[in-house]
Each structure stands twice: as C-alpha cells, then as structure tokens.
mmCIF file of C-alpha atoms and ligand atoms in Angstrom:
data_model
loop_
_atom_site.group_PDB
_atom_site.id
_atom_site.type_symbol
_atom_site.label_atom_id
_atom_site.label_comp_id
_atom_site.label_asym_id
_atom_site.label_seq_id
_atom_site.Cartn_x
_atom_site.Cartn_y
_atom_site.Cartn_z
ATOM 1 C CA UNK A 152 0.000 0.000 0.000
ATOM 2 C CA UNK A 153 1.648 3.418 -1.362
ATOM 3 C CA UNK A 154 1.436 5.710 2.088
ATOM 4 C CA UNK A 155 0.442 9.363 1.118
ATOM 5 C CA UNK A 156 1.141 12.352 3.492
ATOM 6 C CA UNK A 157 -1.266 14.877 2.955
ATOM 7 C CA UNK A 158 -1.433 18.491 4.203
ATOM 8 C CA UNK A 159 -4.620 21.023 3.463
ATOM 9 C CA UNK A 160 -7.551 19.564 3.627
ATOM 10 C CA UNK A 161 -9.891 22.617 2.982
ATOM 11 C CA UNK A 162 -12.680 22.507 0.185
ATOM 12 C CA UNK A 163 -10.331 20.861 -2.196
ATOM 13 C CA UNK A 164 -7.875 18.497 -0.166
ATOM 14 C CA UNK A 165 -10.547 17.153 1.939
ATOM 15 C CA UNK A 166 -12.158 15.292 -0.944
ATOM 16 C CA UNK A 167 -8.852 14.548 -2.616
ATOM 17 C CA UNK A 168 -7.345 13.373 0.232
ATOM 18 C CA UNK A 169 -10.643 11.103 1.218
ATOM 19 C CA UNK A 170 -10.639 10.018 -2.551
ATOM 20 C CA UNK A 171 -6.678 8.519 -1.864
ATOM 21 C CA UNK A 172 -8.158 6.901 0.803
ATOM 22 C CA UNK A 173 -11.213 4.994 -0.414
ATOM 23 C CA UNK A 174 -8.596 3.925 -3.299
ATOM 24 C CA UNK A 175 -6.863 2.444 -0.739
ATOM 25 C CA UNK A 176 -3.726 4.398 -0.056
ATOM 26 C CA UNK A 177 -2.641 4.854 3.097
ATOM 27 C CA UNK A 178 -3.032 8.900 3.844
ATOM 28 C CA UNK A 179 -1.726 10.848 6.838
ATOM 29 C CA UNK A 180 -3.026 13.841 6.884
ATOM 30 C CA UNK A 181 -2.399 16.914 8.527
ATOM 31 C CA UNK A 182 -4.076 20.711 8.518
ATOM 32 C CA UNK A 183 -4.021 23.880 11.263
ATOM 33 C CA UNK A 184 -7.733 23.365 10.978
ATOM 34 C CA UNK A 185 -8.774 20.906 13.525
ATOM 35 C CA UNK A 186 -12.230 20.709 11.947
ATOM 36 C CA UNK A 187 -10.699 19.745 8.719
ATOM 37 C CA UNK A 188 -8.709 17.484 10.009
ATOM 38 C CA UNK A 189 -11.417 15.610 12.077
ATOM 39 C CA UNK A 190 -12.744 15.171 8.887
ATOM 40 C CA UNK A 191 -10.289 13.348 7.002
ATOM 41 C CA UNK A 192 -9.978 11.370 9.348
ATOM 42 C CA UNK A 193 -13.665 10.627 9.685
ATOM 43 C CA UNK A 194 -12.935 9.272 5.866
ATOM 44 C CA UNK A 195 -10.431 7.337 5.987
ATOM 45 C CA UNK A 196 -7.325 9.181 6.229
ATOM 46 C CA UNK A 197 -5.044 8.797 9.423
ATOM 47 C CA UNK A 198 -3.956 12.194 11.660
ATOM 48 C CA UNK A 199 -0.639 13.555 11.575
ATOM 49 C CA UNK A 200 0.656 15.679 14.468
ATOM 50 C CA UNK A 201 1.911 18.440 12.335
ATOM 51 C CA UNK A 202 3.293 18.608 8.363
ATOM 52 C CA UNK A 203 6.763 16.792 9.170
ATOM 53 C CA UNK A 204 4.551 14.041 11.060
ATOM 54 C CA UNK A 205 2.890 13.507 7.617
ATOM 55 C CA UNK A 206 5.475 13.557 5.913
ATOM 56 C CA UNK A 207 7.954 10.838 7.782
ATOM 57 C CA UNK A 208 8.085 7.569 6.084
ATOM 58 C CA UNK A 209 5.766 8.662 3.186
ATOM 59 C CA UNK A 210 6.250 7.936 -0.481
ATOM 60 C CA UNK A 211 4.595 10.590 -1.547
ATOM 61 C CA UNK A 212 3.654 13.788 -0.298
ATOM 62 C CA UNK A 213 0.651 16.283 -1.816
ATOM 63 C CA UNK A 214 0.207 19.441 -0.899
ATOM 64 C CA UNK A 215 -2.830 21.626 -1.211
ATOM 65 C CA UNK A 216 -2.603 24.987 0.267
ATOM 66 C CA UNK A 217 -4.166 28.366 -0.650
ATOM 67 C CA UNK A 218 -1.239 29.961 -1.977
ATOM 68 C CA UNK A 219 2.514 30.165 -2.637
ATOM 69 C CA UNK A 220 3.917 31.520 0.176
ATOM 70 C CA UNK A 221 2.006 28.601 2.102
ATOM 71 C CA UNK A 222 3.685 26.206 0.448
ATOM 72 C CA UNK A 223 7.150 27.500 0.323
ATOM 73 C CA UNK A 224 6.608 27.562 4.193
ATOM 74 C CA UNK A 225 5.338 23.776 4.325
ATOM 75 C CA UNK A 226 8.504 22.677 1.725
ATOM 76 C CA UNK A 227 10.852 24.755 4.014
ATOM 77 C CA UNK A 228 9.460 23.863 7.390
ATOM 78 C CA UNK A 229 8.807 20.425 6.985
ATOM 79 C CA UNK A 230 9.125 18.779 3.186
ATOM 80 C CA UNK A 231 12.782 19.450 2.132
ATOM 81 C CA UNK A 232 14.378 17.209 4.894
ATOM 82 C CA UNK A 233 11.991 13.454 3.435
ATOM 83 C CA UNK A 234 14.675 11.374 2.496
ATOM 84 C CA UNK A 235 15.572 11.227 -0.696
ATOM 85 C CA UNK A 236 13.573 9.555 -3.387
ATOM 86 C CA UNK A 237 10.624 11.043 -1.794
ATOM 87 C CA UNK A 238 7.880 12.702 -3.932
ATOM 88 C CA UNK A 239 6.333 16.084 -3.965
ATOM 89 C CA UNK A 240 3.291 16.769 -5.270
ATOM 90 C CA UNK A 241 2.042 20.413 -5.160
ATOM 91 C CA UNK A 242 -1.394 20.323 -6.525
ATOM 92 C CA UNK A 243 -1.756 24.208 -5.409
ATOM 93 C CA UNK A 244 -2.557 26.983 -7.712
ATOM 94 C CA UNK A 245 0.321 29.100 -6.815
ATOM 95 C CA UNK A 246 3.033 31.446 -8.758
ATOM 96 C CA UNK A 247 4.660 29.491 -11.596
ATOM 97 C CA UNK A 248 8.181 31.520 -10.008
ATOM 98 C CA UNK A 249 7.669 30.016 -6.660
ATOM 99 C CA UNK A 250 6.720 26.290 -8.084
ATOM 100 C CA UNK A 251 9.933 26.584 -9.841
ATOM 101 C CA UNK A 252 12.083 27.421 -6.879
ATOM 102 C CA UNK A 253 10.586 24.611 -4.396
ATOM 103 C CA UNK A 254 10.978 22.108 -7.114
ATOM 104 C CA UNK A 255 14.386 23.247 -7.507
ATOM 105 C CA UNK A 256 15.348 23.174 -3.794
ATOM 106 C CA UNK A 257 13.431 19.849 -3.440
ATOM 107 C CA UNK A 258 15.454 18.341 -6.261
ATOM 108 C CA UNK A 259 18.839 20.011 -5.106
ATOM 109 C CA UNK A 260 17.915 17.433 -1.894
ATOM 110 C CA UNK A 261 17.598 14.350 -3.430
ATOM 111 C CA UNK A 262 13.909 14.552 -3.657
ATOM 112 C CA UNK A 263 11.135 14.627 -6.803
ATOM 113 C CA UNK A 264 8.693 17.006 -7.569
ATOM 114 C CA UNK A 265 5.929 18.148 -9.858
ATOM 115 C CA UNK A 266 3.509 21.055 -9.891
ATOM 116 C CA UNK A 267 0.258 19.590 -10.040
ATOM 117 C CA UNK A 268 -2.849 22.216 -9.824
ATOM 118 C CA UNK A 269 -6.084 21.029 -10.779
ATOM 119 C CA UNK A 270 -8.795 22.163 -13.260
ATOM 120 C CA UNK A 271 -12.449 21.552 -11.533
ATOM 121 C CA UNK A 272 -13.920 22.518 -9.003
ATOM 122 C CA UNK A 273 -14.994 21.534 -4.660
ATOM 123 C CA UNK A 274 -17.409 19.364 -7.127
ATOM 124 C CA UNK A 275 -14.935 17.552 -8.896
ATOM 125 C CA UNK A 276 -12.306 17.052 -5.839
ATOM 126 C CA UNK A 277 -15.206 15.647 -4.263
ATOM 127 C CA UNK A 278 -16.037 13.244 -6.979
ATOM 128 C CA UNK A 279 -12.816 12.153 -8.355
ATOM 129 C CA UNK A 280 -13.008 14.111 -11.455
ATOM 130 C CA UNK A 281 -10.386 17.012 -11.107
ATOM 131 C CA UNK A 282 -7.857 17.120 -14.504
ATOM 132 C CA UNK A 283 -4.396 17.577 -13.335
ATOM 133 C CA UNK A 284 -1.659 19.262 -15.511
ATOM 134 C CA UNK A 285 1.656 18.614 -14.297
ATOM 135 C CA UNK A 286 5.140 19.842 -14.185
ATOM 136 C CA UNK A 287 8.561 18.174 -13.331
ATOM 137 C CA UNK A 288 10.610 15.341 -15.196
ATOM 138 C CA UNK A 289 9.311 12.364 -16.912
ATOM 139 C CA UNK A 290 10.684 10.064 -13.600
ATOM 140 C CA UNK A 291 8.924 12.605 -11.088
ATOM 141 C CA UNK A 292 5.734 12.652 -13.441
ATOM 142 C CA UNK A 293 5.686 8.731 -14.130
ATOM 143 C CA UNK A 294 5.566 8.457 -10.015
ATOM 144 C CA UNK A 295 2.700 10.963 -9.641
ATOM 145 C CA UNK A 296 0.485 9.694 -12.472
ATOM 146 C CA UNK A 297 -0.774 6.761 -10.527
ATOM 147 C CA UNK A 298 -1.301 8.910 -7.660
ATOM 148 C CA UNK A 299 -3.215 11.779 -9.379
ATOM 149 C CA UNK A 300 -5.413 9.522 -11.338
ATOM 150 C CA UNK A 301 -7.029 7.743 -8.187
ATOM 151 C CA UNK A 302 -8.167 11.786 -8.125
ATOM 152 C CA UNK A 303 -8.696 12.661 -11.319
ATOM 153 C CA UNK A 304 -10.357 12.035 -14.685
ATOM 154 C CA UNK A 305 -7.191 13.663 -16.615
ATOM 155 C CA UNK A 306 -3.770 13.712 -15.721
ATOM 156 C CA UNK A 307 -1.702 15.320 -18.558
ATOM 157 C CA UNK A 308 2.297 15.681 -18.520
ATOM 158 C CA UNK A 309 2.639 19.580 -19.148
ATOM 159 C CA UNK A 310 6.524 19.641 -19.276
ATOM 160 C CA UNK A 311 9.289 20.808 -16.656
ATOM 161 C CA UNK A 312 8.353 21.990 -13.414
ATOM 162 C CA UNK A 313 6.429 25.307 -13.670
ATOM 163 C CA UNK A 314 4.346 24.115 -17.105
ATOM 164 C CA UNK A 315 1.715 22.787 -14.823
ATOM 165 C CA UNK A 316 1.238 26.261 -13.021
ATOM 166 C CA UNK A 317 1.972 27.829 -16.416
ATOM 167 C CA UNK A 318 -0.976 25.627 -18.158
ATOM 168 C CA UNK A 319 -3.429 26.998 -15.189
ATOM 169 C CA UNK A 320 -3.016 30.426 -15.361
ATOM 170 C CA UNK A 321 -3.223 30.679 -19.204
ATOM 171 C CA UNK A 322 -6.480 28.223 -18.927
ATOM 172 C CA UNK A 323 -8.143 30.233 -16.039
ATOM 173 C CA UNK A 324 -7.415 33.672 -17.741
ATOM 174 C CA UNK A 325 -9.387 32.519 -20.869
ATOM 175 C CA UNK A 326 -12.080 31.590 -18.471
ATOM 176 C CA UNK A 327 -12.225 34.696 -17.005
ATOM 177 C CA UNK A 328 -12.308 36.576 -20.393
ATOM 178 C CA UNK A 329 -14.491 34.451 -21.838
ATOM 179 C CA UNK A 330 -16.880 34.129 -19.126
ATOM 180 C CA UNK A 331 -17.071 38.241 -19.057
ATOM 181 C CA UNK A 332 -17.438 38.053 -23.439
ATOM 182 C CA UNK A 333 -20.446 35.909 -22.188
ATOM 183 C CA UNK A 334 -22.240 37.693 -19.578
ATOM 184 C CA UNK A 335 -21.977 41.194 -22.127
ATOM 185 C CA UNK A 336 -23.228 39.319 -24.553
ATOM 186 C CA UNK A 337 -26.333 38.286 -22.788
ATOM 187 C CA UNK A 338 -26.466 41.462 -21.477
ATOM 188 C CA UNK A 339 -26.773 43.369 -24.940
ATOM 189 C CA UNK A 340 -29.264 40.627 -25.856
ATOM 190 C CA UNK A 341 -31.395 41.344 -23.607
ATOM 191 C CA UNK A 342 -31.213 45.108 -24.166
ATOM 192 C CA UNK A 343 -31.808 44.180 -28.311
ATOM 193 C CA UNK A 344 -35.179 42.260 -27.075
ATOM 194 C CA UNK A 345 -33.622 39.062 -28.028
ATOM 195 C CA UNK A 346 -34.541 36.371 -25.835
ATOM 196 C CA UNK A 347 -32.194 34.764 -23.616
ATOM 197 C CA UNK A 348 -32.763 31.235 -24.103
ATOM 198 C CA UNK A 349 -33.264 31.814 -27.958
ATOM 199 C CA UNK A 350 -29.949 33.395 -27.909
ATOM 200 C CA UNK A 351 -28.515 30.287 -25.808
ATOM 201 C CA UNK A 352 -30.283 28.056 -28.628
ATOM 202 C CA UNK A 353 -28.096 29.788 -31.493
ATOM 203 C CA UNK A 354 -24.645 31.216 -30.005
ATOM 204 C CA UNK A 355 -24.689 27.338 -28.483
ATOM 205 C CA UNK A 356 -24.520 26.208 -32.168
ATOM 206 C CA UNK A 357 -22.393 28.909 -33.681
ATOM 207 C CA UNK A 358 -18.875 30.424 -33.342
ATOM 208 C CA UNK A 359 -20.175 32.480 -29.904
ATOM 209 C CA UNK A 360 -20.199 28.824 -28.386
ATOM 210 C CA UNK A 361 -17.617 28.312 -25.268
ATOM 211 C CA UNK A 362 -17.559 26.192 -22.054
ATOM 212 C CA UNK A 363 -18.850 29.663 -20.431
ATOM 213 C CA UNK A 364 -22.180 29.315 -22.597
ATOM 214 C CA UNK A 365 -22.788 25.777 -22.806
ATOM 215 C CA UNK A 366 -21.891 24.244 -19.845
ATOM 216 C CA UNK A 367 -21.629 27.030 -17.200
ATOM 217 C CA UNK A 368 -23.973 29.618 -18.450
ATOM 218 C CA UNK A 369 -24.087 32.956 -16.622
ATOM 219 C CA UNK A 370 -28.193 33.555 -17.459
ATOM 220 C CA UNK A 371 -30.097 32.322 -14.607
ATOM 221 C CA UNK A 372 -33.222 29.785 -16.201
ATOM 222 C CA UNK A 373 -31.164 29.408 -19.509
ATOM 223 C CA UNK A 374 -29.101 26.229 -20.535
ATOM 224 C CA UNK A 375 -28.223 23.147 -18.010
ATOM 225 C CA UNK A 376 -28.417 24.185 -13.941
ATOM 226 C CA UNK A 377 -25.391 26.399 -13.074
ATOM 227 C CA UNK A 378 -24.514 28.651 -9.991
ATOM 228 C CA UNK A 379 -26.983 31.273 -12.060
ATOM 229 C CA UNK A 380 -29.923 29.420 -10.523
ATOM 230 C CA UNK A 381 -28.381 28.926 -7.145
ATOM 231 C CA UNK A 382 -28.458 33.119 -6.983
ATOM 232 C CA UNK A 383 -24.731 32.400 -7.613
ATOM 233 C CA UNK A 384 -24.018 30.421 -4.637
ATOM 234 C CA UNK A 385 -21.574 27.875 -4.565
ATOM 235 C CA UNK A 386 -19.486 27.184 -8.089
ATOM 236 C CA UNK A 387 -16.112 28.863 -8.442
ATOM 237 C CA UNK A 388 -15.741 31.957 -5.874
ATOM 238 C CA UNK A 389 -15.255 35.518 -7.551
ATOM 239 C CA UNK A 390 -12.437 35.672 -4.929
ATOM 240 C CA UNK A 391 -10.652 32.461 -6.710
ATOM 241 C CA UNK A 392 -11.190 33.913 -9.911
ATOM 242 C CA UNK A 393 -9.186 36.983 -9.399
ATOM 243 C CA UNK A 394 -6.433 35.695 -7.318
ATOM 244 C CA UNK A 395 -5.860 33.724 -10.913
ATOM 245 C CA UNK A 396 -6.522 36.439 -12.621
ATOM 246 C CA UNK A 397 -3.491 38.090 -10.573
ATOM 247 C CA UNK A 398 -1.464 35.203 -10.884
ATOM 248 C CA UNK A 399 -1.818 35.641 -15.066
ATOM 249 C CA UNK A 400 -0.824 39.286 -15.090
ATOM 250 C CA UNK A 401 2.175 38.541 -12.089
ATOM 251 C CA UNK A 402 2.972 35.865 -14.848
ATOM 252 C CA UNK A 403 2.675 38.036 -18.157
ATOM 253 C CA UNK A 404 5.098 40.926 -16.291
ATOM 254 C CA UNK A 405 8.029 38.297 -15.487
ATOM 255 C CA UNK A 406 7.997 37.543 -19.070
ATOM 256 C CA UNK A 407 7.197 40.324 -20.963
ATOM 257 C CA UNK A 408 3.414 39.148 -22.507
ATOM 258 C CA UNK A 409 1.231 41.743 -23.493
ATOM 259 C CA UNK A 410 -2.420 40.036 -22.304
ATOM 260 C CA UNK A 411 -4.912 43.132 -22.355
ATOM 261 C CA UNK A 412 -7.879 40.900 -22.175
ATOM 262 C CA UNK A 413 -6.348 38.913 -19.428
ATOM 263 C CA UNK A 414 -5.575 42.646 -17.517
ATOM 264 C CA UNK A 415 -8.923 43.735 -18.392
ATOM 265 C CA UNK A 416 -11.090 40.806 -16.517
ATOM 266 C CA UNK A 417 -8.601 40.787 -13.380
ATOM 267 C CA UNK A 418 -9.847 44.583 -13.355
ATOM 268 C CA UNK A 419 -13.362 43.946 -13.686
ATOM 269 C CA UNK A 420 -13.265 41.117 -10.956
ATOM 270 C CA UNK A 421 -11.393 43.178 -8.582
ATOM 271 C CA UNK A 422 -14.169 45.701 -9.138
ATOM 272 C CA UNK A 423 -16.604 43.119 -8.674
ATOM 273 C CA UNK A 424 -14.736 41.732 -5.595
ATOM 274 C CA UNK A 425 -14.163 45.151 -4.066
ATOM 275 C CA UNK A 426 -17.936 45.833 -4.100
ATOM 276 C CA UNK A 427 -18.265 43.057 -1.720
ATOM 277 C CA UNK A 428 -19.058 40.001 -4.290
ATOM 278 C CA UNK A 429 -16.098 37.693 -3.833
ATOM 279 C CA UNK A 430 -17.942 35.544 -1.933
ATOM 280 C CA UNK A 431 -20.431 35.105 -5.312
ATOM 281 C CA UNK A 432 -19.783 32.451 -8.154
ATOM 282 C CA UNK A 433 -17.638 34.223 -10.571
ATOM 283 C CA UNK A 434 -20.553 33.894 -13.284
ATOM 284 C CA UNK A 435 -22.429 36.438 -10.918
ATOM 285 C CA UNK A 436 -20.099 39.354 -12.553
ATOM 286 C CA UNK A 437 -23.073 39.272 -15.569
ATOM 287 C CA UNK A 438 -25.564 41.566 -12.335
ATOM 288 C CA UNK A 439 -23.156 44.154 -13.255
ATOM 289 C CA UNK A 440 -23.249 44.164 -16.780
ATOM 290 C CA UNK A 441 -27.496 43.779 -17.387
ATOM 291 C CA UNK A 442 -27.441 46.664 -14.430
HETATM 292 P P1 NAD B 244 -9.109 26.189 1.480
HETATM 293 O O1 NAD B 244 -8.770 27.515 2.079
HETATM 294 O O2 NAD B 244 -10.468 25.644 1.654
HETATM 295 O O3 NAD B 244 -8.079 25.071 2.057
HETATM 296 C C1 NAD B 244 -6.728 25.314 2.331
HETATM 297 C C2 NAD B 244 -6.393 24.531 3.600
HETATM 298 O O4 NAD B 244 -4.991 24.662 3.855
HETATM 299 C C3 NAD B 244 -7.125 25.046 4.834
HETATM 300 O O5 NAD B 244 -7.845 23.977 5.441
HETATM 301 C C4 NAD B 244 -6.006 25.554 5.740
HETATM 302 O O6 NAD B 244 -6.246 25.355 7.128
HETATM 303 C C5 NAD B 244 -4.835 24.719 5.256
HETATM 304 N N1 NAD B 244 -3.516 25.278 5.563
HETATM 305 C C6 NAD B 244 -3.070 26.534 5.322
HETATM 306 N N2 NAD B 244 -1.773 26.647 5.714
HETATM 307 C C7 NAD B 244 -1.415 25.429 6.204
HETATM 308 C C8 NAD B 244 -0.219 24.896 6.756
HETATM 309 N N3 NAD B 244 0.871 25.654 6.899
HETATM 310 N N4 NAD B 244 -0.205 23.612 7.155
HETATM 311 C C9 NAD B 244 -1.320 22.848 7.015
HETATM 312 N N5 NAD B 244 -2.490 23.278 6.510
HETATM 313 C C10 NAD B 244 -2.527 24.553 6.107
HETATM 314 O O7 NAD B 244 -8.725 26.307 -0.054
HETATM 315 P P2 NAD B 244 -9.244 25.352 -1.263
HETATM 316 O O8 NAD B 244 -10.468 25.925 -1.860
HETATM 317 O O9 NAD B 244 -9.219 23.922 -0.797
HETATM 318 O O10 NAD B 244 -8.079 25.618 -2.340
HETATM 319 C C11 NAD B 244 -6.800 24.998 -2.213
HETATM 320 C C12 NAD B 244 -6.007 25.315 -3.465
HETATM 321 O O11 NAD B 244 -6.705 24.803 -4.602
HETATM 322 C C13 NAD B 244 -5.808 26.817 -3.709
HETATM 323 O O12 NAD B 244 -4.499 27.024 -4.189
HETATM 324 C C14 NAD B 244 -6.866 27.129 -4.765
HETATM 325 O O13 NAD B 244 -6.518 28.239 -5.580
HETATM 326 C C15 NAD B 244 -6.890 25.838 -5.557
HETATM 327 N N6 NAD B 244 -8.150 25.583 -6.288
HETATM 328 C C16 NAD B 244 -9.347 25.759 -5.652
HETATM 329 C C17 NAD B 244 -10.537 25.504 -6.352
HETATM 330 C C18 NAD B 244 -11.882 25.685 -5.677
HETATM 331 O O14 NAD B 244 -12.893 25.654 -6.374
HETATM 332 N N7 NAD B 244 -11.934 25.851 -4.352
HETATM 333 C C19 NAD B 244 -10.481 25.042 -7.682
HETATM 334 C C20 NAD B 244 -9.241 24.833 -8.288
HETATM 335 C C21 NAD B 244 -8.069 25.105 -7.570
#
C-alpha cells in the first residue's frame, strides 16, 4: 500500500485526500484546521501531528494549500528534509516563479517534484473528477500519475516543473475573459429584445459557443443548472477567480506578454470583488453588466 502524506484539507484536499483513501492508499493527513482534520480522518485518512509528522516515512507527499507563500513555508518547514527519493506533489494553484524554486530546492535534496494544480472545481475534488496538468521530469511525473489519477479524470504531462502552473493560469485567464465576453453578450441581448434562451439556442450552435455558454452559463433559467440558478451560490468563488486572474498578469510581467484581455477581466473582478461580491460564483459578474 503506497502511504500518502497529505497536508490542506480545505474545500479541495478534503475530498482529494478522502478520494486517496477509499482507493486504498494509506493517507496521513495533517491541517491547522482541527475541523478539517477531524474530517479526514472521519474518511479514511489517518492524523498527523503536524506537516513533518505527515510527511515521515511517506512515499509521496501532496500538498494543497491556498497559496505560494504557504507552500514554500510547508517545503521549508517540513518537506525538504523526506529522504531522498521522496515525492512532492504540489497540486496548489500558486506562482509558476515560486513552483519553480521549491521544485528546484526539493530536487537540489535528493527529492522529486511536480507542480500539479487542478482544473475543476470543490465538485470535482469531491467526486474524483479534477484534470491535473503537471510539471517536473518524466521520472517525477511517471511516479505521480498513478497517484493523481485515483483523483482525477485527466492527468496530462505539461513539461518541466512550472508548465503545470503555467498551463493553469493561461487556462483560467481565458475563463475569465471568456466568461465576461459571455455575460456582455447576454447582457446586450437582452437590451436588443432578443430572448435569452433563444440566444442560448443559437450562439450554443455557432462560433459564440464556449464552455462559459454551454456548460456554465451565466443567465439564470437558460441552458443546463449552473450557480446562475443557485443566486450564484456555490461554483467557483469571484475571490478564486481573481487571485488567478493576478497570478496571469504577475505571470505576463516576469515575461514580458502583453495580455490586455487577461488585464482587463482581473480589473473587472477586482471591481466586482471590491464591491463586496467575492464571496459570489464568478458567473455572478453578468448583475453588473445587465445593471
Ligand atoms: P481552502 O482555504 O479551503 O483550504 C486550504 C487549507 O490549507 C485550509 O484547510 C487551511 O487550514 C490549510 N492550511 C493553510 N496553511 C497550512 C499549513 N501551513 N499547514 C497545514 N495546513 C494549512 O482552499 P481550497 O479551496 O481547498 O483551495 C486549495 C487550493 O486549490 C488553492 O491554491 C486554490 O486556488 C486551488 N483551487 C481551488 C478551487 C476551488 O474551487 N476551491 C479550484 C481549483 C483550484
């Protein structure tokens, strides 16, 4: 039985973790949360006293914090000194410069390590279903695969460490873009007299057609059920969406990469966020725009 330490088990580790579990690797888990903690253990998943606790004798070890500077503290604290051979998995969505220097430091130790952040949401952790894209060498990535698949529907080799962070922020800043091309779109529909679910019917079946339309649609009543008739509850948090958003522009500066669309939606969400919204799906940013 491969033994797994695991540490954050918020909205997404919880379910990823208790997913490793029911699949029959042996987890030890670990969070600051106690609550989230008593519940991993609840499915399945055995407590650790702290990170290093989860950490010792493990084969692997996934990580999935809120942010960068979380798990730089977590490698530094706790993850650098596995013996060697071990495996990191950061499944994070953090700064593509900060996966690149704990993968670095990990493998200046002996160890392996891949950047692993998922596409899909609470939903999808929950279920199995996340799609992974991964960075690090083919050795590291051939270790992980087994490991993120028990989690996942997709697990695709991006390239060298960094690609998979690199592959999330690109992905998520089309979302973003294309999710606000969508909402002003229904928007000026509706101001034309154009029906929404007539317009659904056709832009679903022409060029206008995206994952934003057709399987997330921002119209409440219109297309398959989506956080739009939940009153935007649940979903993928407007707060989420911009702290990708930021990590796309933070990403476009260090290289150079002129993304005005991308800079445009991170402005529009922060608006949205600011005027106390964050909290909403990030499909609720279409109130705005039909005023
Ligand atoms: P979350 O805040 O629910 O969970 C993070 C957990 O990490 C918390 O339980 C917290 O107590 C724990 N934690 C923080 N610092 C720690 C430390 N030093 N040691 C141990 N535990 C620590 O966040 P989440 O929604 O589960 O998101 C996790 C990551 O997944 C984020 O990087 C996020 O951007 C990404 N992500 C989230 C979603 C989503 O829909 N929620 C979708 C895709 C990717």
């Amino acid at each position: 039985m491969t033994s797994i330490g695991f540490i954050g088990l918020g909205h997404m580790g919880g379910g990823m973790a208790a997913n490793l579990a029911a699949k029959g690797f042996a987890v030890r888990a670990f969070d600051l949360s106690e609550e989230a903690l008593a519940k991993a253990v609840a499915a399945g998943c055995s407590r650790a006293a702290s990170a290093a606790d989860a950490a010792d004798d493990a084969e692997a070890v996934v990580t999935m914090l809120p942010a960068g500077k979380h798990v730089r503290e977590v490698y530094e604290s706790a993850l650098l000194e596995a013996p060697r051979g071990t495996l990191l998995l950061d499944c994070s969505t953090i700064d593509v410069a900060t996966a690149k220097e704990v993968a670095q430091m990990a493998t200046d130790r002996g160890l392996l390590a891949v950047d692993a952040p998922v596409s899909g949401g609470i939903t999808a952790a929950s279920a199995g279903t996340l799609t992974f894209m991964v960075g690090g060498s083919d050795e590291a990535f051939a270790r992980a695969q087994p490991i993120l698949a028990a989690m996942g529907k997709a697990v695709i080799h991006a390239g060298a460490n960094g690609a998979g962070q690199a592959a999330k922020v690109c992905n998520n800043m089309i979302l973003g873009a294309e999710m606000i091309a969508t909402c002003e779109a229904f928007a000026l529909a509706e101001k034309l007299g154009l029906e929404a679910d007539k317009f659904f019917d056709i832009a679903s079946v022409s060029s206008g057609q995206s994952w934003s339309l057709t399987s997330y649609c921002p119209m409440p009543g219109v297309g398959p059920e989506t956080p739009a008739d939940r009153d935007y509850q649940g979903g993928f948090a407007t707060a989420l969406m911009l702290k990708d958003l930021n990590l796309s522009q933070e990403a476009a500066a260090s290289v150079g990469a002129d993304t005005p669309m991308g800079a445009r939606a991170r402005e529009l969400y922060q608006a949205f966020a600011d005027a106390g919204n964050g909290g909403l799906d990030f499909s609720a940013i279409i109130k705005t725009l039909r005023g």
